[in-house]
Amino acid sequence: QVQLVQSGAEVKKPGASVKVSCKVSGYTLTELSIHWVRQTPGKGLEWMGGFDPEDDGETLYAQKFQGRVTMTEDTSTDTTYIDLSSLKSEDTAVYYCTTAGFDYWGQGTLVTVSS
Amino acid sequence: SSDLTQDPAVSVALGQTVRITCQGDSLRTYYASWCRQKPGQAPVLVLFGKNKRPSGIPDRFSGTTSGDTASLTITGAQAEDEADYYCTSRDSSGNHHVVFGGGTKLTVL
């Protein structure tokens, strides 16, 4: 059984960066492809990017976030990270890590961007 | 905007059958998956591939695809099925990117 446990809530000022972690258990990170999805208040789900083994093992990023988002992995701790820079108030959202098939989800991390 | 289009809201009487649809060009090539999300909770996968249900999802959930439209059908809707439902698939550009529909709020009357 896969479990994804995310880091806690963050409050950031506009222009800052945030790094959210997602620790995998039940499987190793090398056995999974992790994606990130966010949900702004009262809105729907929005795919941000993820590791795609079908695409030469590259990490795919949604065009909307290109240049601002970086997803990294630490296989020694089975932890994956999303780093979002140049934060704006519109980035206030709950950020989820999920497996590529969307069959397992983290609990979500609320990131609040406010001056 | 989204490459996958869903009706914003649908309602169903308790015990009746409801269909939630998702339309997009990429569905001619890729299967849709469906996630259910209740307020304050993370999404839960309820359907994927060609009408496959993850363990623990009741068989009243089923799915079909016709042309560019995928459908999630709940046969005998229960009060606990009231939630937001999102379809997801690859986008239509062929770059392996993922897209979500805008979501459908299901109300069980």
PDB file of C-alpha atoms in Angstrom:
ATOM      1  CA  GLN A   1       0.000   0.000   0.000  1.00  0.00           C
ATOM      2  CA  VAL A   2       1.473   3.314  -1.077  1.00  0.00           C
ATOM      3  CA  GLN A   3       1.378   6.237   1.338  1.00  0.00           C
ATOM      4  CA  LEU A   4       2.279   9.808   0.474  1.00  0.00           C
ATOM      5  CA  VAL A   5       2.896  12.191   3.372  1.00  0.00           C
ATOM      6  CA  GLN A   6       3.416  15.859   2.615  1.00  0.00           C
ATOM      7  CA  SER A   7       5.072  18.641   4.573  1.00  0.00           C
ATOM      8  CA  GLY A   8       3.082  21.189   6.534  1.00  0.00           C
ATOM      9  CA  ALA A   9       1.388  24.432   5.611  1.00  0.00           C
ATOM     10  CA  GLU A  10       3.461  27.381   4.451  1.00  0.00           C
ATOM     11  CA  VAL A  11       2.947  31.137   4.439  1.00  0.00           C
ATOM     12  CA  LYS A  12       5.071  33.094   1.992  1.00  0.00           C
ATOM     13  CA  LYS A  13       5.365  36.659   0.785  1.00  0.00           C
ATOM     14  CA  PRO A  14       4.948  37.586  -2.880  1.00  0.00           C
ATOM     15  CA  GLY A  15       8.155  37.028  -4.822  1.00  0.00           C
ATOM     16  CA  ALA A  16       9.417  34.329  -2.483  1.00  0.00           C
ATOM     17  CA  SER A  17       9.828  30.620  -3.211  1.00  0.00           C
ATOM     18  CA  VAL A  18       8.272  27.598  -1.525  1.00  0.00           C
ATOM     19  CA  LYS A  19       9.414  24.001  -1.395  1.00  0.00           C
ATOM     20  CA  VAL A  20       6.913  21.281  -0.519  1.00  0.00           C
ATOM     21  CA  SER A  21       7.970  17.719   0.188  1.00  0.00           C
ATOM     22  CA  CYS A  22       6.189  14.407  -0.335  1.00  0.00           C
ATOM     23  CA  LYS A  23       7.566  11.296   1.371  1.00  0.00           C
ATOM     24  CA  VAL A  24       6.732   7.936  -0.136  1.00  0.00           C
ATOM     25  CA  SER A  25       6.303   4.744   1.867  1.00  0.00           C
ATOM     26  CA  GLY A  26       5.123   1.289   0.937  1.00  0.00           C
ATOM     27  CA  TYR A  27       7.118   1.491  -2.282  1.00  0.00           C
ATOM     28  CA  THR A  28      10.388   3.138  -3.192  1.00  0.00           C
ATOM     29  CA  LEU A  29      10.454   6.327  -5.186  1.00  0.00           C
ATOM     30  CA  THR A  30      12.236   4.540  -8.012  1.00  0.00           C
ATOM     31  CA  GLU A  31       9.185   2.312  -8.449  1.00  0.00           C
ATOM     32  CA  LEU A  32       6.763   5.196  -8.781  1.00  0.00           C
ATOM     33  CA  SER A  33       6.127   8.246 -10.928  1.00  0.00           C
ATOM     34  CA  ILE A  34       5.001  11.186  -8.814  1.00  0.00           C
ATOM     35  CA  HIS A  35       3.015  14.118 -10.149  1.00  0.00           C
ATOM     36  CA  TRP A  36       1.935  17.366  -8.540  1.00  0.00           C
ATOM     37  CA  VAL A  37      -1.560  18.851  -8.725  1.00  0.00           C
ATOM     38  CA  ARG A  38      -2.811  22.027  -7.106  1.00  0.00           C
ATOM     39  CA  GLN A  39      -6.230  23.389  -6.217  1.00  0.00           C
ATOM     40  CA  THR A  40      -6.826  27.097  -5.729  1.00  0.00           C
ATOM     41  CA  PRO A  41      -9.578  28.082  -3.276  1.00  0.00           C
ATOM     42  CA  GLY A  42     -12.993  27.108  -4.580  1.00  0.00           C
ATOM     43  CA  LYS A  43     -11.578  25.970  -7.908  1.00  0.00           C
ATOM     44  CA  GLY A  44     -10.772  22.729  -9.673  1.00  0.00           C
ATOM     45  CA  LEU A  45      -7.698  20.535  -9.925  1.00  0.00           C
ATOM     46  CA  GLU A  46      -4.752  21.779 -11.967  1.00  0.00           C
ATOM     47  CA  TRP A  47      -1.872  19.555 -13.099  1.00  0.00           C
ATOM     48  CA  MET A  48       1.529  21.131 -12.546  1.00  0.00           C
ATOM     49  CA  GLY A  49       3.877  18.420 -13.736  1.00  0.00           C
ATOM     50  CA  GLY A  50       5.404  15.061 -13.028  1.00  0.00           C
ATOM     51  CA  PHE A  51       7.864  12.378 -13.910  1.00  0.00           C
ATOM     52  CA  ASP A  52       6.964  10.541 -17.102  1.00  0.00           C
ATOM     53  CA  PRO A  53       8.791   7.250 -17.726  1.00  0.00           C
ATOM     54  CA  GLU A  54       7.312   7.175 -21.245  1.00  0.00           C
ATOM     55  CA  ASP A  55       9.031  10.437 -22.142  1.00  0.00           C
ATOM     56  CA  ASP A  56      12.664   9.286 -21.879  1.00  0.00           C
ATOM     57  CA  GLY A  57      12.411   9.600 -18.106  1.00  0.00           C
ATOM     58  CA  GLU A  58      11.992  13.358 -18.276  1.00  0.00           C
ATOM     59  CA  THR A  59      10.057  15.475 -15.832  1.00  0.00           C
ATOM     60  CA  LEU A  60       7.167  17.202 -17.567  1.00  0.00           C
ATOM     61  CA  TYR A  61       6.013  20.651 -16.498  1.00  0.00           C
ATOM     62  CA  ALA A  62       2.742  22.309 -17.418  1.00  0.00           C
ATOM     63  CA  GLN A  63       3.385  25.229 -19.733  1.00  0.00           C
ATOM     64  CA  LYS A  64       1.737  27.596 -17.271  1.00  0.00           C
ATOM     65  CA  PHE A  65       4.480  26.935 -14.704  1.00  0.00           C
ATOM     66  CA  GLN A  66       7.492  26.553 -17.018  1.00  0.00           C
ATOM     67  CA  GLY A  67      10.445  28.481 -15.635  1.00  0.00           C
ATOM     68  CA  ARG A  68       8.942  28.791 -12.155  1.00  0.00           C
ATOM     69  CA  VAL A  69       8.616  25.183 -11.052  1.00  0.00           C
ATOM     70  CA  THR A  70      11.178  22.488 -10.359  1.00  0.00           C
ATOM     71  CA  MET A  71      10.466  18.942  -9.233  1.00  0.00           C
ATOM     72  CA  THR A  72      13.274  16.932  -7.676  1.00  0.00           C
ATOM     73  CA  GLU A  73      13.722  13.600  -5.965  1.00  0.00           C
ATOM     74  CA  ASP A  74      15.903  12.224  -3.185  1.00  0.00           C
ATOM     75  CA  THR A  75      15.852   8.470  -3.678  1.00  0.00           C
ATOM     76  CA  SER A  76      17.894   7.935  -0.503  1.00  0.00           C
ATOM     77  CA  THR A  77      14.923   9.122   1.570  1.00  0.00           C
ATOM     78  CA  ASP A  78      12.130   8.331  -0.928  1.00  0.00           C
ATOM     79  CA  THR A  79      11.128  11.971  -0.836  1.00  0.00           C
ATOM     80  CA  THR A  80      10.126  14.119  -3.771  1.00  0.00           C
ATOM     81  CA  TYR A  81       9.904  17.901  -3.806  1.00  0.00           C
ATOM     82  CA  ILE A  82       8.217  20.672  -5.712  1.00  0.00           C
ATOM     83  CA  ASP A  83       9.801  24.105  -5.705  1.00  0.00           C
ATOM     84  CA  LEU A  84       7.725  27.052  -6.950  1.00  0.00           C
ATOM     85  CA  SER A  85       9.404  30.436  -7.285  1.00  0.00           C
ATOM     86  CA  SER A  86       8.300  34.052  -7.825  1.00  0.00           C
ATOM     87  CA  LEU A  87       5.155  33.424  -5.836  1.00  0.00           C
ATOM     88  CA  LYS A  88       2.060  35.508  -6.460  1.00  0.00           C
ATOM     89  CA  SER A  89      -1.179  35.740  -4.507  1.00  0.00           C
ATOM     90  CA  GLU A  90      -2.763  33.593  -7.216  1.00  0.00           C
ATOM     91  CA  ASP A  91      -0.467  30.743  -6.165  1.00  0.00           C
ATOM     92  CA  THR A  92      -2.366  30.414  -2.888  1.00  0.00           C
ATOM     93  CA  ALA A  93      -3.610  26.859  -3.131  1.00  0.00           C
ATOM     94  CA  VAL A  94      -3.523  23.352  -1.740  1.00  0.00           C
ATOM     95  CA  TYR A  95      -0.706  21.418  -3.393  1.00  0.00           C
ATOM     96  CA  TYR A  96      -1.027  17.635  -3.741  1.00  0.00           C
ATOM     97  CA  CYS A  97       1.467  14.981  -4.724  1.00  0.00           C
ATOM     98  CA  THR A  98      -0.052  11.954  -6.404  1.00  0.00           C
ATOM     99  CA  THR A  99       1.045   8.851  -8.237  1.00  0.00           C
ATOM    100  CA  ALA A 100       0.949   9.007 -12.028  1.00  0.00           C
ATOM    101  CA  GLY A 101      -2.252   6.975 -12.173  1.00  0.00           C
ATOM    102  CA  PHE A 102      -3.847   9.229  -9.534  1.00  0.00           C
ATOM    103  CA  ASP A 103      -4.524   6.163  -7.413  1.00  0.00           C
ATOM    104  CA  TYR A 104      -2.694   7.505  -4.369  1.00  0.00           C
ATOM    105  CA  TRP A 105      -2.655  11.088  -3.088  1.00  0.00           C
ATOM    106  CA  GLY A 106      -0.890  12.996  -0.371  1.00  0.00           C
ATOM    107  CA  GLN A 107      -2.977  14.820   2.199  1.00  0.00           C
ATOM    108  CA  GLY A 108      -2.299  18.183   0.590  1.00  0.00           C
ATOM    109  CA  THR A 109      -0.215  21.178   1.659  1.00  0.00           C
ATOM    110  CA  LEU A 110      -1.763  24.631   1.912  1.00  0.00           C
ATOM    111  CA  VAL A 111       0.513  27.350   0.610  1.00  0.00           C
ATOM    112  CA  THR A 112      -0.655  30.877   1.363  1.00  0.00           C
ATOM    113  CA  VAL A 113       0.945  33.800  -0.444  1.00  0.00           C
ATOM    114  CA  SER A 114       0.248  37.086   1.282  1.00  0.00           C
ATOM    115  CA  SER A 115       2.038  40.303   2.006  1.00  0.00           C
TER     116      SER A 115
ATOM    117  CA  SER B   1      -9.717  26.928 -19.970  1.00  0.00           C
ATOM    118  CA  SER B   2      -9.366  23.160 -20.114  1.00  0.00           C
ATOM    119  CA  ASP B   3      -8.883  20.618 -22.883  1.00  0.00           C
ATOM    120  CA  LEU B   4     -11.559  18.551 -21.094  1.00  0.00           C
ATOM    121  CA  THR B   5     -15.056  19.984 -20.676  1.00  0.00           C
ATOM    122  CA  GLN B   6     -17.469  18.964 -17.924  1.00  0.00           C
ATOM    123  CA  ASP B   7     -20.871  20.249 -16.904  1.00  0.00           C
ATOM    124  CA  PRO B   8     -20.414  22.369 -13.746  1.00  0.00           C
ATOM    125  CA  ALA B   9     -23.263  20.748 -11.828  1.00  0.00           C
ATOM    126  CA  VAL B  10     -25.530  17.729 -12.021  1.00  0.00           C
ATOM    127  CA  SER B  11     -28.173  16.466  -9.615  1.00  0.00           C
ATOM    128  CA  VAL B  12     -29.759  13.058  -9.081  1.00  0.00           C
ATOM    129  CA  ALA B  13     -32.494  11.695  -6.870  1.00  0.00           C
ATOM    130  CA  LEU B  14     -31.399   9.200  -4.238  1.00  0.00           C
ATOM    131  CA  GLY B  15     -31.272   5.705  -5.747  1.00  0.00           C
ATOM    132  CA  GLN B  16     -31.505   6.897  -9.342  1.00  0.00           C
ATOM    133  CA  THR B  17     -28.902   6.721 -12.085  1.00  0.00           C
ATOM    134  CA  VAL B  18     -26.762   9.678 -13.128  1.00  0.00           C
ATOM    135  CA  ARG B  19     -24.231  10.181 -15.897  1.00  0.00           C
ATOM    136  CA  ILE B  20     -21.402  12.698 -15.693  1.00  0.00           C
ATOM    137  CA  THR B  21     -19.701  13.488 -18.983  1.00  0.00           C
ATOM    138  CA  CYS B  22     -16.276  14.734 -20.046  1.00  0.00           C
ATOM    139  CA  GLN B  23     -15.572  15.916 -23.577  1.00  0.00           C
ATOM    140  CA  GLY B  24     -12.237  16.463 -25.285  1.00  0.00           C
ATOM    141  CA  ASP B  25     -10.298  15.579 -28.429  1.00  0.00           C
ATOM    142  CA  SER B  26      -7.679  13.624 -26.474  1.00  0.00           C
ATOM    143  CA  LEU B  27     -10.362  11.141 -25.387  1.00  0.00           C
ATOM    144  CA  ARG B  28     -10.361   9.771 -28.935  1.00  0.00           C
ATOM    145  CA  THR B  29      -6.852   8.481 -28.132  1.00  0.00           C
ATOM    146  CA  TYR B  30      -6.575   8.160 -24.354  1.00  0.00           C
ATOM    147  CA  TYR B  31      -8.894   6.776 -21.696  1.00  0.00           C
ATOM    148  CA  ALA B  32     -10.183   9.147 -19.045  1.00  0.00           C
ATOM    149  CA  SER B  33      -9.708   8.555 -15.348  1.00  0.00           C
ATOM    150  CA  TRP B  34     -12.209   9.875 -12.836  1.00  0.00           C
ATOM    151  CA  CYS B  35     -11.560  11.257  -9.346  1.00  0.00           C
ATOM    152  CA  ARG B  36     -14.066  12.055  -6.652  1.00  0.00           C
ATOM    153  CA  GLN B  37     -13.388  14.830  -4.145  1.00  0.00           C
ATOM    154  CA  LYS B  38     -15.367  15.642  -1.050  1.00  0.00           C
ATOM    155  CA  PRO B  39     -14.995  18.998   0.745  1.00  0.00           C
ATOM    156  CA  GLY B  40     -11.746  19.332   2.617  1.00  0.00           C
ATOM    157  CA  GLN B  41     -10.414  15.991   1.406  1.00  0.00           C
ATOM    158  CA  ALA B  42      -7.881  14.853  -1.145  1.00  0.00           C
ATOM    159  CA  PRO B  43      -9.260  13.408  -4.384  1.00  0.00           C
ATOM    160  CA  VAL B  44      -9.939   9.678  -4.664  1.00  0.00           C
ATOM    161  CA  LEU B  45      -9.639   7.702  -7.887  1.00  0.00           C
ATOM    162  CA  VAL B  46     -12.924   5.957  -8.718  1.00  0.00           C
ATOM    163  CA  LEU B  47     -12.428   4.829 -12.325  1.00  0.00           C
ATOM    164  CA  PHE B  48      -9.546   4.388 -14.755  1.00  0.00           C
ATOM    165  CA  GLY B  49      -8.678   2.745 -18.051  1.00  0.00           C
ATOM    166  CA  LYS B  50     -11.436   0.846 -19.810  1.00  0.00           C
ATOM    167  CA  ASN B  51     -14.019   0.827 -17.019  1.00  0.00           C
ATOM    168  CA  LYS B  52     -11.707  -0.326 -14.201  1.00  0.00           C
ATOM    169  CA  ARG B  53     -12.403   0.393 -10.540  1.00  0.00           C
ATOM    170  CA  PRO B  54      -9.719   0.606  -7.856  1.00  0.00           C
ATOM    171  CA  SER B  55     -10.105  -1.672  -4.884  1.00  0.00           C
ATOM    172  CA  GLY B  56     -12.850  -0.454  -2.548  1.00  0.00           C
ATOM    173  CA  ILE B  57     -14.857   1.451  -5.157  1.00  0.00           C
ATOM    174  CA  PRO B  58     -18.379  -0.009  -5.407  1.00  0.00           C
ATOM    175  CA  ASP B  59     -19.599  -1.496  -8.663  1.00  0.00           C
ATOM    176  CA  ARG B  60     -22.315   1.127  -9.017  1.00  0.00           C
ATOM    177  CA  PHE B  61     -19.551   3.236 -10.630  1.00  0.00           C
ATOM    178  CA  SER B  62     -18.951   2.472 -14.302  1.00  0.00           C
ATOM    179  CA  GLY B  63     -17.463   4.212 -17.302  1.00  0.00           C
ATOM    180  CA  THR B  64     -17.774   4.336 -21.070  1.00  0.00           C
ATOM    181  CA  THR B  65     -16.221   6.296 -23.920  1.00  0.00           C
ATOM    182  CA  SER B  66     -17.793   7.201 -27.236  1.00  0.00           C
ATOM    183  CA  GLY B  67     -15.837   9.318 -29.676  1.00  0.00           C
ATOM    184  CA  ASP B  68     -14.552  12.356 -27.817  1.00  0.00           C
ATOM    185  CA  THR B  69     -16.775  11.904 -24.760  1.00  0.00           C
ATOM    186  CA  ALA B  70     -16.137   9.858 -21.644  1.00  0.00           C
ATOM    187  CA  SER B  71     -18.925   9.180 -19.194  1.00  0.00           C
ATOM    188  CA  LEU B  72     -19.005   8.206 -15.543  1.00  0.00           C
ATOM    189  CA  THR B  73     -22.266   6.512 -14.579  1.00  0.00           C
ATOM    190  CA  ILE B  74     -23.445   5.983 -11.022  1.00  0.00           C
ATOM    191  CA  THR B  75     -26.242   3.405 -10.925  1.00  0.00           C
ATOM    192  CA  GLY B  76     -28.311   3.808  -7.775  1.00  0.00           C
ATOM    193  CA  ALA B  77     -26.711   6.985  -6.410  1.00  0.00           C
ATOM    194  CA  GLN B  78     -26.190   7.115  -2.652  1.00  0.00           C
ATOM    195  CA  ALA B  79     -25.981  10.131  -0.377  1.00  0.00           C
ATOM    196  CA  GLU B  80     -22.259   9.527   0.081  1.00  0.00           C
ATOM    197  CA  ASP B  81     -21.726   9.945  -3.664  1.00  0.00           C
ATOM    198  CA  GLU B  82     -22.389  13.667  -3.362  1.00  0.00           C
ATOM    199  CA  ALA B  83     -19.059  15.247  -4.281  1.00  0.00           C
ATOM    200  CA  ASP B  84     -17.083  16.945  -7.026  1.00  0.00           C
ATOM    201  CA  TYR B  85     -16.041  14.652  -9.859  1.00  0.00           C
ATOM    202  CA  TYR B  86     -13.059  15.367 -12.114  1.00  0.00           C
ATOM    203  CA  CYS B  87     -12.069  13.638 -15.316  1.00  0.00           C
ATOM    204  CA  THR B  88      -8.421  13.567 -16.331  1.00  0.00           C
ATOM    205  CA  SER B  89      -6.446  12.342 -19.300  1.00  0.00           C
ATOM    206  CA  ARG B  90      -3.491  13.286 -21.458  1.00  0.00           C
ATOM    207  CA  ASP B  91      -3.928  16.533 -23.338  1.00  0.00           C
ATOM    208  CA  SER B  92      -4.651  16.709 -27.047  1.00  0.00           C
ATOM    209  CA  SER B  93      -1.239  17.981 -28.140  1.00  0.00           C
ATOM    210  CA  GLY B  94       0.478  14.603 -27.892  1.00  0.00           C
ATOM    211  CA  ASN B  95       3.169  15.855 -25.499  1.00  0.00           C
ATOM    212  CA  HIS B  96       2.163  13.474 -22.659  1.00  0.00           C
ATOM    213  CA  HIS B  97       1.000  16.363 -20.515  1.00  0.00           C
ATOM    214  CA  VAL B  98      -1.964  15.782 -18.219  1.00  0.00           C
ATOM    215  CA  VAL B  99      -5.145  17.792 -18.107  1.00  0.00           C
ATOM    216  CA  PHE B 100      -8.116  17.861 -15.757  1.00  0.00           C
ATOM    217  CA  GLY B 101     -11.666  18.741 -16.575  1.00  0.00           C
ATOM    218  CA  GLY B 102     -13.200  21.655 -14.718  1.00  0.00           C
ATOM    219  CA  GLY B 103     -15.128  19.323 -12.427  1.00  0.00           C
ATOM    220  CA  THR B 104     -18.799  18.466 -11.937  1.00  0.00           C
ATOM    221  CA  LYS B 105     -20.529  19.038  -8.618  1.00  0.00           C
ATOM    222  CA  LEU B 106     -22.917  16.145  -8.039  1.00  0.00           C
ATOM    223  CA  THR B 107     -25.838  16.771  -5.714  1.00  0.00           C
ATOM    224  CA  VAL B 108     -27.864  13.797  -4.465  1.00  0.00           C
ATOM    225  CA  LEU B 109     -31.411  14.917  -3.693  1.00  0.00           C
TER     226      LEU B 109
END
